[in-house]
């Protein structure tokens, strides 16, 4: 039978700590608390007075002053872990949480989840080969000894590291350890935690190494668990849902995030705003409930990136990155069909291939599986196609031995269009203007990962207006670009108007243009 001992690291808001401890223990689980010694003594006394008599609550024997990125965070965790193992002999799992974490599933659901899978849940990826560290120093975290805190003593931190570098004082990583990195919010089986403590008792050199490592809470447990536990018993993921902004700061959740949080494939979430009183109350009741069925859609991260990214569209000031020598020949003509509904563009392109001899390709910059000839590997992946786009287009013109070539682009790919129009004088654009009902938008949201198959109606109601505005914004940016030779094919227009647009775009006879405008089921979803 699963029984969780929560390792609660906190440093503020004693009333919230008390409430959190009571919510977690109300269903029989346990809590071991470390309250940062940087906090006022009165706040610590308040917590002790409120929880001292609770049988399922214990406290780390020593309060430590914790600093972000320092060994003190790991040491505080170890203190709370030892207290939990001593006080709760029946605890089967230890789960690391902070004062900002709250359950987003019921205890019954969490217990069943852990019982069904005999494994340790800890994000643990290769320190050197992964791209887990997005900014800042990487190898320097390990090979130099860190005596100062980069946040509170920046000059001393970098001066000490620079001195070690100049003097060649790199230190060796313990030979038998493969350093791993990941989130500090893990859930481990009791036997795994006991094995870690036994290992530390035998290997003081490992403690010395991590004591002078920068941000060891992201590498210490992640490395040792991988060292001690078979890979088949490790799930390299956290059970705590957390997201980060573009600036590396944790995303904070508020009252209106309740439905979204419940639909994520996690047991807890971080960070819940202290001001989100309603959310905290609802989540506390949820953990104590007997609810075991949740509709998991998992769209949270993609949805957040989409919604927060709208304000930065068009703010790209990077230099162009095509190879200058790969400009297209002056006499060649590039035809671009731009359409958000890819199936509509593909139907038209299929009809163009049938009625003309113009080489035509589908969404080669959007679809990995788009059919392309073998061009020596430059066509192998979408990143390569984007990186060498000028060269790719020149090679396609050569391959088809044609002075005319047609490709499809998404209406959001205005950066590509700008590059193509600036590269050659002979570019024509046919924009296909489609109508978007709610059913299509819902399907589109699921296809691109903004929503899951079981996203709630509330989530979709919040998403669809933003998605509709986003599509409208793409059209506005396309129109604002004022590309020359810009033709429009409209779902709402008649055959004659659309035939005229196609005739101008392709320079084909009127009869051919009319046949293309009458392509069967052209706009049908």
Short mmCIF file of C-alpha atoms in Angstrom, two decimals, residues 57-415:
data_model
loop_
_atom_site.label_atom_id
_atom_site.label_comp_id
_atom_site.label_asym_id
_atom_site.label_seq_id
_atom_site.Cartn_x
_atom_site.Cartn_y
_atom_site.Cartn_z
CA UNK A 57 4.25 15.76 10.53
CA UNK A 58 7.94 15.89 11.42
CA UNK A 59 10.70 18.46 11.08
CA UNK A 60 14.33 18.45 9.97
CA UNK A 61 16.56 18.48 13.02
CA UNK A 62 18.49 21.55 11.88
CA UNK A 63 17.31 24.66 10.12
CA UNK A 64 19.84 25.77 7.51
CA UNK A 65 20.26 29.11 5.77
CA UNK A 66 19.61 28.19 2.17
CA UNK A 67 20.91 30.04 -0.85
CA UNK A 68 19.74 29.53 -4.42
CA UNK A 69 22.26 27.42 -6.32
CA UNK A 70 24.13 26.37 -3.18
CA UNK A 71 24.82 23.04 -1.49
CA UNK A 72 22.65 24.22 1.41
CA UNK A 73 19.52 23.29 -0.59
CA UNK A 74 20.70 19.70 -0.95
CA UNK A 75 21.79 19.58 2.69
CA UNK A 76 18.38 20.84 3.80
CA UNK A 77 16.74 18.17 1.65
CA UNK A 78 18.90 15.45 3.19
CA UNK A 79 18.00 16.67 6.68
CA UNK A 80 14.28 16.48 5.94
CA UNK A 81 14.74 13.10 4.25
CA UNK A 82 16.49 11.59 7.29
CA UNK A 83 13.77 12.93 9.57
CA UNK A 84 11.09 11.40 7.33
CA UNK A 85 12.74 7.98 7.22
CA UNK A 86 13.04 7.92 11.02
CA UNK A 87 9.53 9.20 11.75
CA UNK A 88 7.57 7.33 9.08
CA UNK A 89 8.75 3.72 8.77
CA UNK A 90 5.69 2.78 6.68
CA UNK A 91 6.27 5.46 4.03
CA UNK A 92 6.85 3.79 0.66
CA UNK A 93 7.72 6.89 -1.39
CA UNK A 94 9.35 10.24 -0.71
CA UNK A 95 8.14 13.17 -2.81
CA UNK A 96 10.02 16.50 -2.92
CA UNK A 97 7.74 19.56 -2.93
CA UNK A 98 8.06 23.26 -2.15
CA UNK A 99 5.75 25.63 -0.37
CA UNK A 100 4.52 26.78 -3.78
CA UNK A 101 3.52 23.26 -4.89
CA UNK A 102 0.02 21.82 -4.66
CA UNK A 103 -1.60 18.56 -5.72
CA UNK A 104 -3.55 18.66 -8.99
CA UNK A 105 -4.93 15.16 -8.57
CA UNK A 106 -6.58 13.35 -5.66
CA UNK A 107 -4.54 11.29 -3.20
CA UNK A 108 -6.42 8.21 -4.39
CA UNK A 109 -5.29 8.87 -7.96
CA UNK A 110 -1.69 9.58 -6.87
CA UNK A 111 -1.48 6.44 -4.77
CA UNK A 112 -2.85 4.29 -7.57
CA UNK A 113 -0.43 5.86 -10.05
CA UNK A 114 2.58 5.08 -7.85
CA UNK A 115 1.31 1.59 -7.01
CA UNK A 116 0.84 0.73 -10.68
CA UNK A 117 4.44 1.53 -11.60
CA UNK A 118 7.31 0.33 -9.44
CA UNK A 119 9.77 3.03 -10.45
CA UNK A 120 11.53 6.22 -9.43
CA UNK A 121 10.32 9.44 -11.05
CA UNK A 122 13.23 11.84 -11.45
CA UNK A 123 14.24 13.86 -14.48
CA UNK A 124 17.76 12.66 -15.23
CA UNK A 125 19.44 13.47 -18.55
CA UNK A 126 23.09 13.56 -19.57
CA UNK A 127 24.74 16.72 -18.24
CA UNK A 128 27.06 17.24 -21.21
CA UNK A 129 25.14 15.89 -24.19
CA UNK A 130 21.69 17.29 -23.42
CA UNK A 131 20.60 20.90 -23.90
CA UNK A 132 18.92 21.02 -20.49
CA UNK A 133 20.99 24.09 -19.50
CA UNK A 134 19.71 26.87 -21.75
CA UNK A 135 21.84 29.82 -20.55
CA UNK A 136 24.85 30.52 -18.37
CA UNK A 137 27.84 28.39 -17.50
CA UNK A 138 27.72 24.63 -18.03
CA UNK A 139 30.90 22.58 -17.59
CA UNK A 140 32.17 25.27 -15.20
CA UNK A 141 29.50 24.24 -12.72
CA UNK A 142 31.42 21.02 -12.13
CA UNK A 143 35.11 21.46 -12.89
CA UNK A 144 35.68 24.54 -10.70
CA UNK A 145 35.05 24.90 -6.98
CA UNK A 146 32.39 27.45 -6.11
CA UNK A 147 32.69 29.33 -2.82
CA UNK A 148 30.46 32.32 -3.61
CA UNK A 149 26.85 32.74 -4.69
CA UNK A 150 26.48 34.07 -8.23
CA UNK A 151 23.28 35.89 -7.32
CA UNK A 152 24.47 37.64 -4.16
CA UNK A 153 28.21 37.99 -4.87
CA UNK A 154 28.47 38.04 -8.67
CA UNK A 155 31.90 39.70 -8.89
CA UNK A 156 33.47 37.33 -6.36
CA UNK A 157 31.80 34.32 -8.03
CA UNK A 158 33.28 35.05 -11.44
CA UNK A 159 36.59 36.28 -10.08
CA UNK A 160 37.12 33.01 -8.19
CA UNK A 161 36.20 30.98 -11.24
CA UNK A 162 38.46 33.06 -13.47
CA UNK A 163 41.39 32.65 -11.07
CA UNK A 164 40.98 28.87 -11.06
CA UNK A 165 40.86 28.88 -14.84
CA UNK A 166 44.07 30.91 -15.14
CA UNK A 167 45.89 28.72 -12.63
CA UNK A 168 44.67 25.52 -14.23
CA UNK A 169 42.86 24.37 -11.11
CA UNK A 170 40.26 22.23 -12.84
CA UNK A 171 39.10 19.39 -10.67
CA UNK A 172 38.23 15.87 -11.72
CA UNK A 173 34.70 14.52 -11.65
CA UNK A 174 34.48 11.29 -9.60
CA UNK A 175 35.43 8.62 -12.12
CA UNK A 176 32.57 6.24 -11.50
CA UNK A 177 29.86 8.89 -11.77
CA UNK A 178 28.11 9.92 -14.98
CA UNK A 179 26.78 13.37 -14.16
CA UNK A 180 23.09 13.81 -14.85
CA UNK A 181 20.87 16.86 -14.61
CA UNK A 182 17.17 17.57 -14.22
CA UNK A 183 14.42 19.08 -12.12
CA UNK A 184 14.80 18.90 -8.33
CA UNK A 185 11.13 17.95 -7.86
CA UNK A 186 11.36 14.17 -7.77
CA UNK A 187 9.41 11.22 -6.33
CA UNK A 188 11.59 8.30 -5.20
CA UNK A 189 10.89 4.93 -3.65
CA UNK A 190 11.99 4.46 -0.05
CA UNK A 191 14.57 1.83 -1.00
CA UNK A 192 16.17 4.22 -3.49
CA UNK A 193 16.47 7.01 -0.92
CA UNK A 194 17.98 4.62 1.63
CA UNK A 195 20.48 3.44 -0.99
CA UNK A 196 21.50 7.06 -1.64
CA UNK A 197 22.12 7.68 2.07
CA UNK A 198 24.14 4.46 2.40
CA UNK A 199 26.22 5.47 -0.62
CA UNK A 200 26.94 8.90 0.88
CA UNK A 201 28.10 7.29 4.12
CA UNK A 202 30.64 5.24 2.13
CA UNK A 203 31.69 8.00 -0.26
CA UNK A 204 32.60 11.28 1.49
CA UNK A 205 34.47 12.27 -1.69
CA UNK A 206 31.14 12.52 -3.52
CA UNK A 207 29.75 14.84 -0.86
CA UNK A 208 32.90 16.99 -1.08
CA UNK A 209 32.55 17.19 -4.84
CA UNK A 210 28.91 18.28 -4.85
CA UNK A 211 29.42 20.63 -1.90
CA UNK A 212 31.42 22.93 -4.21
CA UNK A 213 29.32 22.35 -7.32
CA UNK A 214 27.15 25.21 -8.58
CA UNK A 215 23.39 24.45 -8.45
CA UNK A 216 23.85 20.91 -7.08
CA UNK A 217 20.13 20.44 -6.46
CA UNK A 218 19.83 19.90 -10.25
CA UNK A 219 22.59 17.26 -10.38
CA UNK A 220 23.03 15.55 -6.97
CA UNK A 221 20.02 13.21 -6.70
CA UNK A 222 19.74 13.00 -10.49
CA UNK A 223 23.28 11.57 -10.71
CA UNK A 224 23.18 9.27 -7.69
CA UNK A 225 19.81 7.71 -8.49
CA UNK A 226 20.99 6.91 -12.00
CA UNK A 227 24.21 5.49 -10.50
CA UNK A 228 22.44 3.23 -8.01
CA UNK A 229 19.19 2.18 -9.69
CA UNK A 230 18.77 0.12 -12.90
CA UNK A 231 17.70 2.26 -15.82
CA UNK A 232 14.58 0.16 -16.32
CA UNK A 233 13.33 1.32 -12.91
CA UNK A 234 13.78 5.04 -13.61
CA UNK A 235 11.28 7.28 -15.34
CA UNK A 236 13.23 10.33 -16.47
CA UNK A 237 10.46 12.81 -15.78
CA UNK A 238 9.05 14.72 -12.88
CA UNK A 239 5.53 14.22 -11.57
CA UNK A 240 5.35 17.95 -10.78
CA UNK A 241 4.02 20.19 -13.56
CA UNK A 242 6.06 23.35 -13.97
CA UNK A 243 6.70 25.77 -16.82
CA UNK A 244 9.19 28.54 -17.41
CA UNK A 245 8.90 31.87 -19.22
CA UNK A 246 11.26 33.03 -21.97
CA UNK A 247 13.28 34.70 -19.22
CA UNK A 248 13.85 31.50 -17.24
CA UNK A 249 11.36 32.37 -14.49
CA UNK A 250 8.75 29.86 -13.27
CA UNK A 251 5.21 30.43 -14.52
CA UNK A 252 2.78 31.19 -11.69
CA UNK A 253 -0.73 29.70 -11.69
CA UNK A 254 -3.87 31.55 -10.59
CA UNK A 255 -7.54 30.84 -9.89
CA UNK A 256 -8.55 30.48 -13.55
CA UNK A 257 -5.96 27.77 -14.20
CA UNK A 258 -7.85 25.07 -12.27
CA UNK A 259 -9.22 23.11 -15.26
CA UNK A 260 -5.99 23.39 -17.20
CA UNK A 261 -3.95 22.07 -14.27
CA UNK A 262 -6.21 19.07 -13.72
CA UNK A 263 -5.86 18.06 -17.37
CA UNK A 264 -2.05 17.73 -17.17
CA UNK A 265 -0.40 14.32 -16.77
CA UNK A 266 1.16 15.21 -13.40
CA UNK A 267 0.33 14.80 -9.72
CA UNK A 268 1.45 18.22 -8.46
CA UNK A 269 2.01 21.68 -9.93
CA UNK A 270 4.44 24.49 -9.17
CA UNK A 271 4.08 27.41 -8.57
CA UNK A 272 0.65 28.26 -7.20
CA UNK A 273 0.28 31.96 -6.45
CA UNK A 274 -0.13 32.83 -2.74
CA UNK A 275 -2.92 35.17 -3.84
CA UNK A 276 -4.82 32.36 -5.61
CA UNK A 277 -6.91 31.57 -2.52
CA UNK A 278 -9.76 29.99 -4.47
CA UNK A 279 -7.38 27.77 -6.45
CA UNK A 280 -5.57 26.66 -3.29
CA UNK A 281 -8.84 25.80 -1.58
CA UNK A 282 -10.17 23.85 -4.57
CA UNK A 283 -6.92 21.90 -4.99
CA UNK A 284 -6.83 21.10 -1.27
CA UNK A 285 -10.33 19.68 -1.42
CA UNK A 286 -9.46 17.78 -4.56
CA UNK A 287 -6.54 15.97 -2.89
CA UNK A 288 -8.80 14.78 -0.08
CA UNK A 289 -11.55 13.64 -2.45
CA UNK A 290 -12.10 10.13 -3.79
CA UNK A 291 -12.01 11.24 -7.41
CA UNK A 292 -9.95 8.89 -9.59
CA UNK A 293 -10.97 9.82 -13.14
CA UNK A 294 -9.31 12.76 -14.88
CA UNK A 295 -9.42 13.74 -18.56
CA UNK A 296 -5.73 14.10 -19.42
CA UNK A 297 -5.06 16.33 -22.43
CA UNK A 298 -1.58 17.65 -21.61
CA UNK A 299 -1.71 20.80 -23.71
CA UNK A 300 -0.42 23.12 -20.98
CA UNK A 301 3.09 23.94 -22.17
CA UNK A 302 2.24 24.37 -25.85
CA UNK A 303 -0.82 26.42 -24.96
CA UNK A 304 1.22 28.72 -22.72
CA UNK A 305 3.92 29.22 -25.36
CA UNK A 306 1.29 29.99 -27.97
CA UNK A 307 -0.71 32.47 -25.90
CA UNK A 308 2.27 34.35 -24.49
CA UNK A 309 4.10 34.43 -27.81
CA UNK A 310 1.47 36.39 -29.71
CA UNK A 311 2.78 39.77 -28.54
CA UNK A 312 6.24 39.05 -29.91
CA UNK A 313 5.24 38.10 -33.43
CA UNK A 314 7.19 40.17 -35.93
CA UNK A 315 9.84 41.25 -33.45
CA UNK A 316 12.67 39.42 -35.16
CA UNK A 317 15.68 41.57 -35.94
CA UNK A 318 18.22 38.87 -36.73
CA UNK A 319 20.28 39.25 -39.91
CA UNK A 320 19.34 37.18 -42.90
CA UNK A 321 21.01 33.83 -42.89
CA UNK A 322 20.94 32.62 -46.47
CA UNK A 323 24.22 32.03 -48.20
CA UNK A 324 24.92 35.12 -50.31
CA UNK A 325 26.31 33.08 -53.17
CA UNK A 326 23.13 31.07 -53.49
CA UNK A 327 20.89 33.78 -54.97
CA UNK A 328 18.46 32.61 -57.59
CA UNK A 329 18.95 33.32 -61.26
CA UNK A 330 17.26 36.51 -62.43
CA UNK A 331 15.17 34.86 -65.14
CA UNK A 332 13.65 32.16 -62.96
CA UNK A 333 10.12 32.58 -61.63
CA UNK A 334 9.04 31.31 -58.20
CA UNK A 335 5.32 30.80 -57.61
CA UNK A 336 4.14 30.68 -53.98
CA UNK A 337 0.75 29.38 -52.88
CA UNK A 338 0.09 30.58 -49.31
CA UNK A 339 -2.71 28.90 -47.38
CA UNK A 340 -3.38 28.03 -43.75
CA UNK A 341 -5.50 25.04 -44.72
CA UNK A 342 -2.82 22.82 -46.20
CA UNK A 343 -5.25 20.33 -47.70
CA UNK A 344 -6.87 23.11 -49.75
CA UNK A 345 -3.51 24.23 -51.18
CA UNK A 346 -2.57 20.62 -51.93
CA UNK A 347 -5.80 20.08 -53.87
CA UNK A 348 -5.11 23.15 -55.97
CA UNK A 349 -1.49 22.12 -56.53
CA UNK A 350 -2.62 18.67 -57.62
CA UNK A 351 -4.95 20.28 -60.13
CA UNK A 352 -2.17 22.59 -61.35
CA UNK A 353 0.07 19.57 -61.95
CA UNK A 354 -2.76 17.98 -63.96
CA UNK A 355 -3.48 21.02 -66.13
CA UNK A 356 0.02 22.49 -66.58
CA UNK A 357 3.65 21.38 -66.82
CA UNK A 358 4.82 23.60 -63.92
CA UNK A 359 6.86 21.63 -61.35
CA UNK A 360 4.98 21.97 -58.06
CA UNK A 361 5.85 20.97 -54.51
CA UNK A 362 3.80 20.93 -51.33
CA UNK A 363 4.80 22.35 -47.91
CA UNK A 364 8.52 21.56 -48.13
CA UNK A 365 9.41 24.01 -45.32
CA UNK A 366 6.69 22.70 -43.00
CA UNK A 367 6.38 18.94 -43.57
CA UNK A 368 9.30 16.60 -42.98
CA UNK A 369 7.61 14.03 -45.22
CA UNK A 370 7.15 16.38 -48.18
CA UNK A 371 8.28 14.67 -51.39
CA UNK A 372 11.63 16.03 -52.55
CA UNK A 373 14.29 14.65 -54.87
CA UNK A 374 17.62 13.54 -53.43
CA UNK A 375 19.76 16.67 -53.43
CA UNK A 376 22.74 15.30 -51.55
CA UNK A 377 21.24 15.58 -48.07
CA UNK A 378 20.37 19.27 -48.03
CA UNK A 379 16.71 18.26 -48.27
CA UNK A 380 16.90 15.69 -45.46
CA UNK A 381 15.35 17.69 -42.60
CA UNK A 382 13.25 20.80 -42.15
CA UNK A 383 16.02 22.66 -40.24
CA UNK A 384 18.43 22.01 -43.13
CA UNK A 385 15.88 23.21 -45.67
CA UNK A 386 15.40 26.45 -43.74
CA UNK A 387 19.09 26.98 -43.11
CA UNK A 388 20.02 26.51 -46.79
CA UNK A 389 16.82 27.74 -48.37
CA UNK A 390 18.42 29.69 -51.20
CA UNK A 391 20.66 26.80 -52.16
CA UNK A 392 17.71 24.41 -51.91
CA UNK A 393 15.59 26.48 -54.29
CA UNK A 394 18.44 26.85 -56.78
CA UNK A 395 19.00 23.08 -56.75
CA UNK A 396 15.28 22.41 -57.25
CA UNK A 397 15.19 24.69 -60.29
CA UNK A 398 18.22 22.80 -61.65
CA UNK A 399 16.74 19.38 -60.84
CA UNK A 400 13.49 20.08 -62.67
CA UNK A 401 15.37 21.93 -65.45
CA UNK A 402 12.67 24.56 -65.36
CA UNK A 403 12.51 28.34 -65.14
CA UNK A 404 9.26 28.11 -63.19
CA UNK A 405 8.70 26.38 -59.84
CA UNK A 406 5.70 26.37 -57.48
CA UNK A 407 5.82 25.74 -53.73
CA UNK A 408 3.31 25.97 -50.88
CA UNK A 409 3.88 28.01 -47.73
CA UNK A 410 1.84 28.47 -44.58
CA UNK A 411 0.35 31.95 -44.30
CA UNK A 412 2.39 32.41 -41.13
CA UNK A 413 5.69 32.01 -43.02
CA UNK A 414 6.04 35.69 -43.91
CA UNK A 415 9.77 35.57 -43.07
#
